[in-house]
């Protein structure tokens, strides 16, 4: 299969119009100004994507994107192999395009990643993920920058080789699940969202990273104590190990069958990204109950909330947001730094698929996508 894709950079176009010093008063002048902005070549991109089925379990994907404002096109190759209980993925990009935690974009001259992950669908199961990542060349900041003051590339994008392993155990428990019968001869808009329930799930795991080269600095963070950390002298290398534990809670009302308000879904997730950091703060410091003590700030988990509500038929509204607790700000200790709003349209004929339109107010970005068999 070969696909030809075109892209129009809406955010860059809007920024160009806003920054323009021209203030046309007549409709004809406004249309000419509008047309001149549309002629900017940097607003457009052309991409070619091809996919080859090498066998029953092997897929090879190639992609090439050309931008008028860059010297060279972006190339990407992905090989995917399905084992009986594992997935193998090999990906190479030249140059790579990455985004960091502060929403800054970076170009990496060359990047290769190999991932092997176990596959399981059981509610109570163990899993592991092994990966190797190699980057070459100095990362450069892309034009679309959200934080102008932060110009230091993330350590994970610096040249070098890194090996990472993750082992985890997952457990899911149904607190309550409705036994009420669904409407007869009425197919739910989404079969995965047709059972009212209340459930909780949790994962506990351990992760270890060994890095060689400039990216060995990935293990160094501001407080200097991210889990168990070792660094060799005389060679750019480091070893980092830590434990983590996300916990989630889900509650759903409605079968998503009726025309109006037949789906209300709430999800909450707590992430403890560093178990060693949490334990050292909880056991090694005193007076944690004092909100003025910075120790309690360091052990607070990352929280994410999600609320979905059916509006009419297959259309539902959804809002996702992280929750940040800042005890140093007594006037506003809890706030949502970056909410995301979405409209979902359930594709009923496919059983469980949806078209989603996302809007990110802080980034002023709009994204549309198709999702299949998402639980």
mmCIF file of C-alpha atoms in Angstrom:
data_model
loop_
_atom_site.group_PDB
_atom_site.id
_atom_site.type_symbol
_atom_site.label_atom_id
_atom_site.label_comp_id
_atom_site.label_asym_id
_atom_site.label_seq_id
_atom_site.Cartn_x
_atom_site.Cartn_y
_atom_site.Cartn_z
ATOM 1 C CA UNK A 1 0.000 0.000 0.000
ATOM 2 C CA UNK A 2 1.224 3.502 -0.874
ATOM 3 C CA UNK A 3 -0.317 6.672 0.576
ATOM 4 C CA UNK A 4 0.234 10.286 -0.474
ATOM 5 C CA UNK A 5 -0.406 12.713 2.389
ATOM 6 C CA UNK A 6 -0.635 16.508 2.470
ATOM 7 C CA UNK A 7 -0.363 18.733 5.538
ATOM 8 C CA UNK A 8 -1.318 22.339 6.231
ATOM 9 C CA UNK A 9 0.232 23.968 9.325
ATOM 10 C CA UNK A 10 -2.802 25.796 10.743
ATOM 11 C CA UNK A 11 -1.091 27.044 13.900
ATOM 12 C CA UNK A 12 1.774 28.624 11.939
ATOM 13 C CA UNK A 13 -0.718 30.261 9.555
ATOM 14 C CA UNK A 14 -2.711 31.791 12.424
ATOM 15 C CA UNK A 15 0.493 33.073 14.045
ATOM 16 C CA UNK A 16 1.570 34.611 10.740
ATOM 17 C CA UNK A 17 -1.739 36.445 10.330
ATOM 18 C CA UNK A 18 -1.692 37.737 13.917
ATOM 19 C CA UNK A 19 1.895 39.006 13.653
ATOM 20 C CA UNK A 20 1.281 40.777 10.353
ATOM 21 C CA UNK A 21 1.456 44.575 10.494
ATOM 22 C CA UNK A 22 -1.047 44.926 7.668
ATOM 23 C CA UNK A 23 -4.501 46.083 8.796
ATOM 24 C CA UNK A 24 -6.770 45.911 5.745
ATOM 25 C CA UNK A 25 -10.064 47.733 6.042
ATOM 26 C CA UNK A 26 -11.799 46.652 2.850
ATOM 27 C CA UNK A 27 -12.854 43.131 1.974
ATOM 28 C CA UNK A 28 -10.755 43.064 -1.209
ATOM 29 C CA UNK A 29 -7.613 44.143 0.670
ATOM 30 C CA UNK A 30 -8.310 41.587 3.374
ATOM 31 C CA UNK A 31 -8.607 38.792 0.798
ATOM 32 C CA UNK A 32 -5.301 39.806 -0.845
ATOM 33 C CA UNK A 33 -3.526 39.809 2.520
ATOM 34 C CA UNK A 34 -5.102 36.460 3.340
ATOM 35 C CA UNK A 35 -3.941 35.057 0.005
ATOM 36 C CA UNK A 36 -0.364 36.255 0.510
ATOM 37 C CA UNK A 37 -0.184 34.438 3.807
ATOM 38 C CA UNK A 38 -1.506 31.260 2.172
ATOM 39 C CA UNK A 39 1.342 31.411 -0.366
ATOM 40 C CA UNK A 40 3.989 30.815 2.299
ATOM 41 C CA UNK A 41 5.665 27.518 1.425
ATOM 42 C CA UNK A 42 6.497 26.805 5.066
ATOM 43 C CA UNK A 43 2.786 26.170 5.717
ATOM 44 C CA UNK A 44 2.711 23.045 3.571
ATOM 45 C CA UNK A 45 4.213 19.582 3.727
ATOM 46 C CA UNK A 46 3.992 16.536 1.500
ATOM 47 C CA UNK A 47 4.414 12.991 2.681
ATOM 48 C CA UNK A 48 4.655 9.545 1.099
ATOM 49 C CA UNK A 49 3.923 6.470 3.179
ATOM 50 C CA UNK A 50 4.113 2.831 2.138
ATOM 51 C CA UNK A 51 3.440 -0.415 3.970
ATOM 52 C CA UNK A 52 4.450 -3.929 2.950
ATOM 53 C CA UNK A 53 3.126 -7.175 4.426
ATOM 54 C CA UNK A 54 6.209 -9.407 4.344
ATOM 55 C CA UNK A 55 4.384 -12.352 5.858
ATOM 56 C CA UNK A 56 1.633 -13.273 8.257
ATOM 57 C CA UNK A 57 3.516 -11.771 11.205
ATOM 58 C CA UNK A 58 5.867 -9.250 9.552
ATOM 59 C CA UNK A 59 5.141 -5.677 8.471
ATOM 60 C CA UNK A 60 7.518 -3.099 6.995
ATOM 61 C CA UNK A 61 6.593 0.574 6.885
ATOM 62 C CA UNK A 62 8.372 3.436 5.096
ATOM 63 C CA UNK A 63 7.596 7.122 5.384
ATOM 64 C CA UNK A 64 9.056 10.270 3.827
ATOM 65 C CA UNK A 65 7.928 13.810 4.681
ATOM 66 C CA UNK A 66 9.117 16.891 2.781
ATOM 67 C CA UNK A 67 8.901 20.394 4.271
ATOM 68 C CA UNK A 68 9.676 23.577 2.347
ATOM 69 C CA UNK A 69 11.363 25.207 5.355
ATOM 70 C CA UNK A 70 13.813 22.355 6.052
ATOM 71 C CA UNK A 71 16.957 21.385 4.162
ATOM 72 C CA UNK A 72 16.209 17.674 3.961
ATOM 73 C CA UNK A 73 13.075 15.476 4.135
ATOM 74 C CA UNK A 74 12.318 13.340 7.154
ATOM 75 C CA UNK A 75 12.637 9.611 6.603
ATOM 76 C CA UNK A 76 11.274 6.812 8.754
ATOM 77 C CA UNK A 77 11.373 3.014 8.567
ATOM 78 C CA UNK A 78 9.575 0.636 10.955
ATOM 79 C CA UNK A 79 9.754 -3.164 11.041
ATOM 80 C CA UNK A 80 7.165 -4.988 13.170
ATOM 81 C CA UNK A 81 7.141 -8.713 13.940
ATOM 82 C CA UNK A 82 4.514 -10.504 16.018
ATOM 83 C CA UNK A 83 5.655 -13.464 18.094
ATOM 84 C CA UNK A 84 3.068 -15.702 19.854
ATOM 85 C CA UNK A 85 3.407 -13.764 23.127
ATOM 86 C CA UNK A 86 5.726 -10.888 22.191
ATOM 87 C CA UNK A 87 5.954 -7.932 19.848
ATOM 88 C CA UNK A 88 9.231 -6.874 18.222
ATOM 89 C CA UNK A 89 9.586 -3.387 16.767
ATOM 90 C CA UNK A 90 12.621 -1.828 15.061
ATOM 91 C CA UNK A 91 12.372 1.848 14.139
ATOM 92 C CA UNK A 92 14.874 4.170 12.427
ATOM 93 C CA UNK A 93 14.298 7.891 11.757
ATOM 94 C CA UNK A 94 16.468 10.386 9.869
ATOM 95 C CA UNK A 95 16.199 12.999 11.203
ATOM 96 C CA UNK A 96 13.995 12.286 14.211
ATOM 97 C CA UNK A 97 11.387 14.717 15.540
ATOM 98 C CA UNK A 98 10.745 14.650 19.309
ATOM 99 C CA UNK A 99 8.879 16.713 21.899
ATOM 100 C CA UNK A 100 10.068 17.146 25.494
ATOM 101 C CA UNK A 101 8.123 17.576 28.738
ATOM 102 C CA UNK A 102 8.009 21.379 28.298
ATOM 103 C CA UNK A 103 6.395 21.038 24.838
ATOM 104 C CA UNK A 104 9.557 22.061 22.986
ATOM 105 C CA UNK A 105 10.297 20.279 19.697
ATOM 106 C CA UNK A 106 13.734 18.891 18.806
ATOM 107 C CA UNK A 107 15.343 17.431 15.704
ATOM 108 C CA UNK A 108 17.798 14.541 16.176
ATOM 109 C CA UNK A 109 20.008 13.762 13.139
ATOM 110 C CA UNK A 110 19.672 9.981 13.433
ATOM 111 C CA UNK A 111 17.891 7.645 15.854
ATOM 112 C CA UNK A 112 17.372 3.863 16.027
ATOM 113 C CA UNK A 113 15.226 2.008 18.573
ATOM 114 C CA UNK A 114 14.653 -1.721 19.120
ATOM 115 C CA UNK A 115 11.794 -2.815 21.397
ATOM 116 C CA UNK A 116 10.708 -6.250 22.570
ATOM 117 C CA UNK A 117 7.557 -6.341 24.695
ATOM 118 C CA UNK A 118 5.509 -9.167 26.137
ATOM 119 C CA UNK A 119 1.819 -9.260 25.231
ATOM 120 C CA UNK A 120 -0.913 -10.209 27.686
ATOM 121 C CA UNK A 121 -4.641 -9.509 28.055
ATOM 122 C CA UNK A 122 -5.143 -10.976 31.516
ATOM 123 C CA UNK A 123 -6.381 -8.748 34.359
ATOM 124 C CA UNK A 124 -3.704 -10.246 36.607
ATOM 125 C CA UNK A 125 -0.433 -10.748 34.790
ATOM 126 C CA UNK A 126 3.273 -10.028 34.662
ATOM 127 C CA UNK A 127 4.889 -8.208 31.762
ATOM 128 C CA UNK A 128 8.265 -6.984 30.647
ATOM 129 C CA UNK A 129 9.664 -4.582 28.058
ATOM 130 C CA UNK A 130 13.253 -4.579 26.777
ATOM 131 C CA UNK A 131 14.600 -1.815 24.546
ATOM 132 C CA UNK A 132 17.777 -0.352 23.077
ATOM 133 C CA UNK A 133 17.996 3.203 21.782
ATOM 134 C CA UNK A 134 20.855 4.752 19.794
ATOM 135 C CA UNK A 135 21.078 8.436 18.828
ATOM 136 C CA UNK A 136 23.726 10.149 16.731
ATOM 137 C CA UNK A 137 24.440 13.844 16.229
ATOM 138 C CA UNK A 138 23.603 16.910 18.298
ATOM 139 C CA UNK A 139 19.881 17.667 18.726
ATOM 140 C CA UNK A 140 18.684 21.028 17.464
ATOM 141 C CA UNK A 141 15.661 22.957 18.556
ATOM 142 C CA UNK A 142 12.816 23.075 16.055
ATOM 143 C CA UNK A 143 11.101 26.324 15.107
ATOM 144 C CA UNK A 144 7.852 25.534 16.934
ATOM 145 C CA UNK A 145 8.960 26.332 20.509
ATOM 146 C CA UNK A 146 6.580 26.607 23.442
ATOM 147 C CA UNK A 147 9.119 27.601 26.092
ATOM 148 C CA UNK A 148 11.638 30.095 24.740
ATOM 149 C CA UNK A 149 13.704 30.182 27.957
ATOM 150 C CA UNK A 150 14.470 26.464 28.020
ATOM 151 C CA UNK A 151 17.040 25.783 25.284
ATOM 152 C CA UNK A 152 18.859 22.823 26.840
ATOM 153 C CA UNK A 153 18.181 19.571 24.934
ATOM 154 C CA UNK A 154 16.773 16.679 26.992
ATOM 155 C CA UNK A 155 19.543 14.263 28.080
ATOM 156 C CA UNK A 156 17.693 11.345 26.450
ATOM 157 C CA UNK A 157 18.226 12.946 23.015
ATOM 158 C CA UNK A 158 21.980 13.430 23.386
ATOM 159 C CA UNK A 159 24.297 11.116 21.370
ATOM 160 C CA UNK A 160 24.849 7.695 22.846
ATOM 161 C CA UNK A 161 23.465 4.215 23.434
ATOM 162 C CA UNK A 162 20.968 3.254 26.126
ATOM 163 C CA UNK A 163 19.503 -0.073 27.235
ATOM 164 C CA UNK A 164 16.300 -0.150 29.255
ATOM 165 C CA UNK A 165 14.361 -2.974 30.902
ATOM 166 C CA UNK A 166 10.992 -2.803 32.636
ATOM 167 C CA UNK A 167 9.269 -5.584 34.607
ATOM 168 C CA UNK A 168 5.806 -5.151 36.097
ATOM 169 C CA UNK A 169 2.844 -6.925 37.677
ATOM 170 C CA UNK A 170 -0.720 -5.790 36.930
ATOM 171 C CA UNK A 171 -3.883 -6.449 38.920
ATOM 172 C CA UNK A 172 -7.452 -5.353 38.114
ATOM 173 C CA UNK A 173 -10.444 -5.719 40.435
ATOM 174 C CA UNK A 174 -14.127 -5.178 39.656
ATOM 175 C CA UNK A 175 -15.738 -3.450 42.633
ATOM 176 C CA UNK A 176 -19.171 -3.471 41.014
ATOM 177 C CA UNK A 177 -20.476 -4.473 37.599
ATOM 178 C CA UNK A 178 -24.061 -4.072 36.458
ATOM 179 C CA UNK A 179 -26.058 -7.189 35.754
ATOM 180 C CA UNK A 180 -29.000 -5.290 34.250
ATOM 181 C CA UNK A 181 -30.025 -6.388 30.770
ATOM 182 C CA UNK A 182 -29.274 -4.143 27.816
ATOM 183 C CA UNK A 183 -31.904 -2.923 25.373
ATOM 184 C CA UNK A 184 -32.895 -5.684 22.983
ATOM 185 C CA UNK A 185 -32.112 -5.316 19.272
ATOM 186 C CA UNK A 186 -30.171 -2.093 19.954
ATOM 187 C CA UNK A 187 -26.456 -2.195 19.293
ATOM 188 C CA UNK A 188 -24.340 -0.029 21.636
ATOM 189 C CA UNK A 189 -22.463 2.817 20.009
ATOM 190 C CA UNK A 190 -19.282 1.244 21.437
ATOM 191 C CA UNK A 191 -19.204 -2.346 22.689
ATOM 192 C CA UNK A 192 -16.301 -1.566 25.061
ATOM 193 C CA UNK A 193 -18.344 1.198 26.708
ATOM 194 C CA UNK A 194 -21.592 -0.722 27.156
ATOM 195 C CA UNK A 195 -21.163 -2.162 30.659
ATOM 196 C CA UNK A 196 -21.738 0.054 33.727
ATOM 197 C CA UNK A 197 -19.115 -0.744 36.343
ATOM 198 C CA UNK A 198 -16.772 0.475 39.034
ATOM 199 C CA UNK A 199 -13.258 -0.942 38.945
ATOM 200 C CA UNK A 200 -9.739 -0.320 40.191
ATOM 201 C CA UNK A 201 -6.393 -1.422 38.836
ATOM 202 C CA UNK A 202 -2.789 -1.060 39.808
ATOM 203 C CA UNK A 203 0.681 -1.823 38.521
ATOM 204 C CA UNK A 204 3.900 -2.221 40.448
ATOM 205 C CA UNK A 205 7.138 -2.527 38.560
ATOM 206 C CA UNK A 206 10.849 -1.898 38.346
ATOM 207 C CA UNK A 207 12.836 -0.178 35.611
ATOM 208 C CA UNK A 208 16.578 -0.089 34.952
ATOM 209 C CA UNK A 209 18.521 1.981 32.403
ATOM 210 C CA UNK A 210 22.154 1.643 31.358
ATOM 211 C CA UNK A 211 23.490 4.466 29.180
ATOM 212 C CA UNK A 212 26.788 5.048 27.375
ATOM 213 C CA UNK A 213 27.835 8.355 25.862
ATOM 214 C CA UNK A 214 26.542 11.885 26.352
ATOM 215 C CA UNK A 215 23.039 10.631 27.082
ATOM 216 C CA UNK A 216 24.315 8.985 30.291
ATOM 217 C CA UNK A 217 23.377 12.321 31.864
ATOM 218 C CA UNK A 218 19.738 11.157 31.591
ATOM 219 C CA UNK A 219 20.054 9.778 35.131
ATOM 220 C CA UNK A 220 20.936 13.148 36.638
ATOM 221 C CA UNK A 221 18.007 15.285 37.732
ATOM 222 C CA UNK A 222 17.712 18.407 39.806
ATOM 223 C CA UNK A 223 17.763 16.768 43.218
ATOM 224 C CA UNK A 224 20.444 14.261 42.225
ATOM 225 C CA UNK A 225 18.700 11.237 43.777
ATOM 226 C CA UNK A 226 16.437 9.549 41.190
ATOM 227 C CA UNK A 227 16.334 6.029 42.571
ATOM 228 C CA UNK A 228 19.466 3.873 42.667
ATOM 229 C CA UNK A 229 22.152 5.637 40.609
ATOM 230 C CA UNK A 230 25.709 4.625 39.675
ATOM 231 C CA UNK A 231 28.165 6.420 37.428
ATOM 232 C CA UNK A 232 31.540 5.080 36.300
ATOM 233 C CA UNK A 233 34.613 7.272 36.450
ATOM 234 C CA UNK A 234 36.709 7.817 33.326
ATOM 235 C CA UNK A 235 33.926 6.757 30.950
ATOM 236 C CA UNK A 236 30.633 8.358 30.059
ATOM 237 C CA UNK A 237 28.269 5.740 31.436
ATOM 238 C CA UNK A 238 25.603 5.447 34.089
ATOM 239 C CA UNK A 239 23.173 2.971 35.601
ATOM 240 C CA UNK A 240 19.786 3.917 37.039
ATOM 241 C CA UNK A 241 17.227 1.658 38.699
ATOM 242 C CA UNK A 242 13.920 2.568 40.289
ATOM 243 C CA UNK A 243 10.464 1.246 41.113
ATOM 244 C CA UNK A 244 7.129 2.747 40.059
ATOM 245 C CA UNK A 245 3.433 2.228 40.785
ATOM 246 C CA UNK A 246 0.447 3.706 38.913
ATOM 247 C CA UNK A 247 -3.047 3.230 40.389
ATOM 248 C CA UNK A 248 -6.285 3.956 38.514
ATOM 249 C CA UNK A 249 -10.004 4.081 39.328
ATOM 250 C CA UNK A 250 -12.830 3.909 36.766
ATOM 251 C CA UNK A 251 -16.576 4.434 37.182
ATOM 252 C CA UNK A 252 -19.146 4.264 34.386
ATOM 253 C CA UNK A 253 -22.914 4.785 34.300
ATOM 254 C CA UNK A 254 -25.056 3.943 31.277
ATOM 255 C CA UNK A 255 -24.917 1.407 28.449
ATOM 256 C CA UNK A 256 -24.254 3.876 25.607
ATOM 257 C CA UNK A 257 -27.341 2.627 23.748
ATOM 258 C CA UNK A 258 -29.948 5.353 24.139
ATOM 259 C CA UNK A 259 -29.987 8.623 22.231
ATOM 260 C CA UNK A 260 -29.346 10.996 25.132
ATOM 261 C CA UNK A 261 -27.141 10.960 28.240
ATOM 262 C CA UNK A 262 -26.631 7.187 28.381
ATOM 263 C CA UNK A 263 -22.901 7.331 29.117
ATOM 264 C CA UNK A 264 -21.078 9.028 31.967
ATOM 265 C CA UNK A 265 -17.536 7.840 32.514
ATOM 266 C CA UNK A 266 -14.989 9.018 35.090
ATOM 267 C CA UNK A 267 -11.359 7.969 35.407
ATOM 268 C CA UNK A 268 -8.705 8.951 37.939
ATOM 269 C CA UNK A 269 -5.057 7.900 37.871
ATOM 270 C CA UNK A 270 -2.246 8.351 40.376
ATOM 271 C CA UNK A 271 1.347 7.833 39.275
ATOM 272 C CA UNK A 272 4.245 7.274 41.647
ATOM 273 C CA UNK A 273 7.119 7.578 39.141
ATOM 274 C CA UNK A 274 9.961 7.045 41.635
ATOM 275 C CA UNK A 275 9.500 4.592 44.460
ATOM 276 C CA UNK A 276 12.963 5.194 45.931
ATOM 277 C CA UNK A 277 12.338 8.920 45.995
ATOM 278 C CA UNK A 278 8.964 8.408 47.660
ATOM 279 C CA UNK A 279 10.318 6.032 50.314
ATOM 280 C CA UNK A 280 13.324 8.198 51.141
ATOM 281 C CA UNK A 281 11.127 11.259 51.553
ATOM 282 C CA UNK A 282 8.486 9.400 53.583
ATOM 283 C CA UNK A 283 10.870 7.619 55.959
ATOM 284 C CA UNK A 284 13.941 9.831 56.113
ATOM 285 C CA UNK A 285 12.374 13.197 56.896
ATOM 286 C CA UNK A 286 10.302 14.407 59.806
ATOM 287 C CA UNK A 287 7.246 16.651 60.103
ATOM 288 C CA UNK A 288 5.812 15.569 56.757
ATOM 289 C CA UNK A 289 2.364 16.671 57.820
ATOM 290 C CA UNK A 290 3.509 20.273 57.848
ATOM 291 C CA UNK A 291 2.445 21.707 54.473
ATOM 292 C CA UNK A 292 5.306 24.230 54.616
ATOM 293 C CA UNK A 293 7.854 21.410 54.597
ATOM 294 C CA UNK A 294 9.120 20.778 51.020
ATOM 295 C CA UNK A 295 9.441 17.047 51.819
ATOM 296 C CA UNK A 296 5.715 16.451 51.456
ATOM 297 C CA UNK A 297 5.775 18.160 48.054
ATOM 298 C CA UNK A 298 8.321 15.642 46.755
ATOM 299 C CA UNK A 299 6.282 12.536 47.609
ATOM 300 C CA UNK A 300 2.979 13.667 46.087
ATOM 301 C CA UNK A 301 2.020 11.471 43.081
ATOM 302 C CA UNK A 302 1.131 12.761 39.625
ATOM 303 C CA UNK A 303 -2.647 12.815 39.195
ATOM 304 C CA UNK A 304 -4.717 12.663 35.995
ATOM 305 C CA UNK A 305 -8.495 13.013 35.725
ATOM 306 C CA UNK A 306 -10.765 12.226 32.782
ATOM 307 C CA UNK A 307 -14.509 12.802 32.341
ATOM 308 C CA UNK A 308 -16.586 11.677 29.358
ATOM 309 C CA UNK A 309 -20.271 12.501 28.820
ATOM 310 C CA UNK A 310 -22.544 11.475 25.964
ATOM 311 C CA UNK A 311 -24.270 14.454 24.367
ATOM 312 C CA UNK A 312 -26.475 12.917 21.693
ATOM 313 C CA UNK A 313 -26.241 9.616 19.851
ATOM 314 C CA UNK A 314 -22.646 8.659 19.076
ATOM 315 C CA UNK A 315 -21.297 12.104 20.025
ATOM 316 C CA UNK A 316 -19.724 12.588 23.443
ATOM 317 C CA UNK A 317 -17.654 15.290 25.105
ATOM 318 C CA UNK A 318 -14.456 14.501 26.973
ATOM 319 C CA UNK A 319 -11.987 16.470 29.072
ATOM 320 C CA UNK A 320 -8.621 15.165 30.307
ATOM 321 C CA UNK A 321 -6.298 17.022 32.627
ATOM 322 C CA UNK A 322 -3.391 16.515 34.917
ATOM 323 C CA UNK A 323 -3.720 17.825 38.467
ATOM 324 C CA UNK A 324 -0.846 19.662 40.120
ATOM 325 C CA UNK A 325 -0.587 20.287 43.863
ATOM 326 C CA UNK A 326 1.512 23.278 44.881
ATOM 327 C CA UNK A 327 1.549 23.620 48.667
ATOM 328 C CA UNK A 328 3.705 26.723 48.383
ATOM 329 C CA UNK A 329 0.729 28.570 46.907
ATOM 330 C CA UNK A 330 -1.947 28.643 49.652
ATOM 331 C CA UNK A 331 -4.368 30.672 47.482
ATOM 332 C CA UNK A 332 -4.415 28.068 44.717
ATOM 333 C CA UNK A 333 -2.842 24.823 45.939
ATOM 334 C CA UNK A 334 -4.587 22.647 43.311
ATOM 335 C CA UNK A 335 -4.802 23.532 39.627
ATOM 336 C CA UNK A 336 -5.026 21.914 36.186
ATOM 337 C CA UNK A 337 -1.991 23.130 34.215
ATOM 338 C CA UNK A 338 -2.878 21.766 30.776
ATOM 339 C CA UNK A 339 -6.481 20.575 30.189
ATOM 340 C CA UNK A 340 -7.367 18.874 26.921
ATOM 341 C CA UNK A 341 -10.876 18.970 25.414
ATOM 342 C CA UNK A 342 -12.264 16.534 22.870
ATOM 343 C CA UNK A 343 -15.342 15.596 20.883
ATOM 344 C CA UNK A 344 -15.701 11.886 20.143
ATOM 345 C CA UNK A 345 -17.846 10.330 17.439
ATOM 346 C CA UNK A 346 -18.375 6.585 17.933
ATOM 347 C CA UNK A 347 -18.270 4.577 14.680
ATOM 348 C CA UNK A 348 -21.033 2.156 15.536
ATOM 349 C CA UNK A 349 -20.661 -0.003 12.417
ATOM 350 C CA UNK A 350 -17.151 -1.052 13.501
ATOM 351 C CA UNK A 351 -18.202 -2.223 16.960
ATOM 352 C CA UNK A 352 -15.588 -0.190 18.808
ATOM 353 C CA UNK A 353 -13.948 2.695 16.960
ATOM 354 C CA UNK A 354 -14.131 6.449 17.199
ATOM 355 C CA UNK A 355 -13.156 9.650 15.474
ATOM 356 C CA UNK A 356 -11.701 12.095 17.989
ATOM 357 C CA UNK A 357 -11.053 15.825 17.653
ATOM 358 C CA UNK A 358 -8.687 17.121 20.374
ATOM 359 C CA UNK A 359 -8.010 20.729 21.308
ATOM 360 C CA UNK A 360 -5.065 21.817 23.507
ATOM 361 C CA UNK A 361 -5.784 25.388 24.755
ATOM 362 C CA UNK A 362 -2.331 25.959 26.227
ATOM 363 C CA UNK A 363 -0.491 24.879 23.073
ATOM 364 C CA UNK A 364 -3.226 26.208 20.772
ATOM 365 C CA UNK A 365 -3.119 22.925 18.877
ATOM 366 C CA UNK A 366 -5.904 20.953 17.218
ATOM 367 C CA UNK A 367 -5.574 17.222 16.485
ATOM 368 C CA UNK A 368 -7.952 14.796 14.766
ATOM 369 C CA UNK A 369 -7.474 11.035 14.865
ATOM 370 C CA UNK A 370 -9.146 7.645 14.493
ATOM 371 C CA UNK A 371 -8.991 5.112 17.323
ATOM 372 C CA UNK A 372 -9.827 1.424 17.056
ATOM 373 C CA UNK A 373 -10.690 -1.001 19.869
ATOM 374 C CA UNK A 374 -9.598 1.301 22.676
ATOM 375 C CA UNK A 375 -10.528 0.179 26.199
#
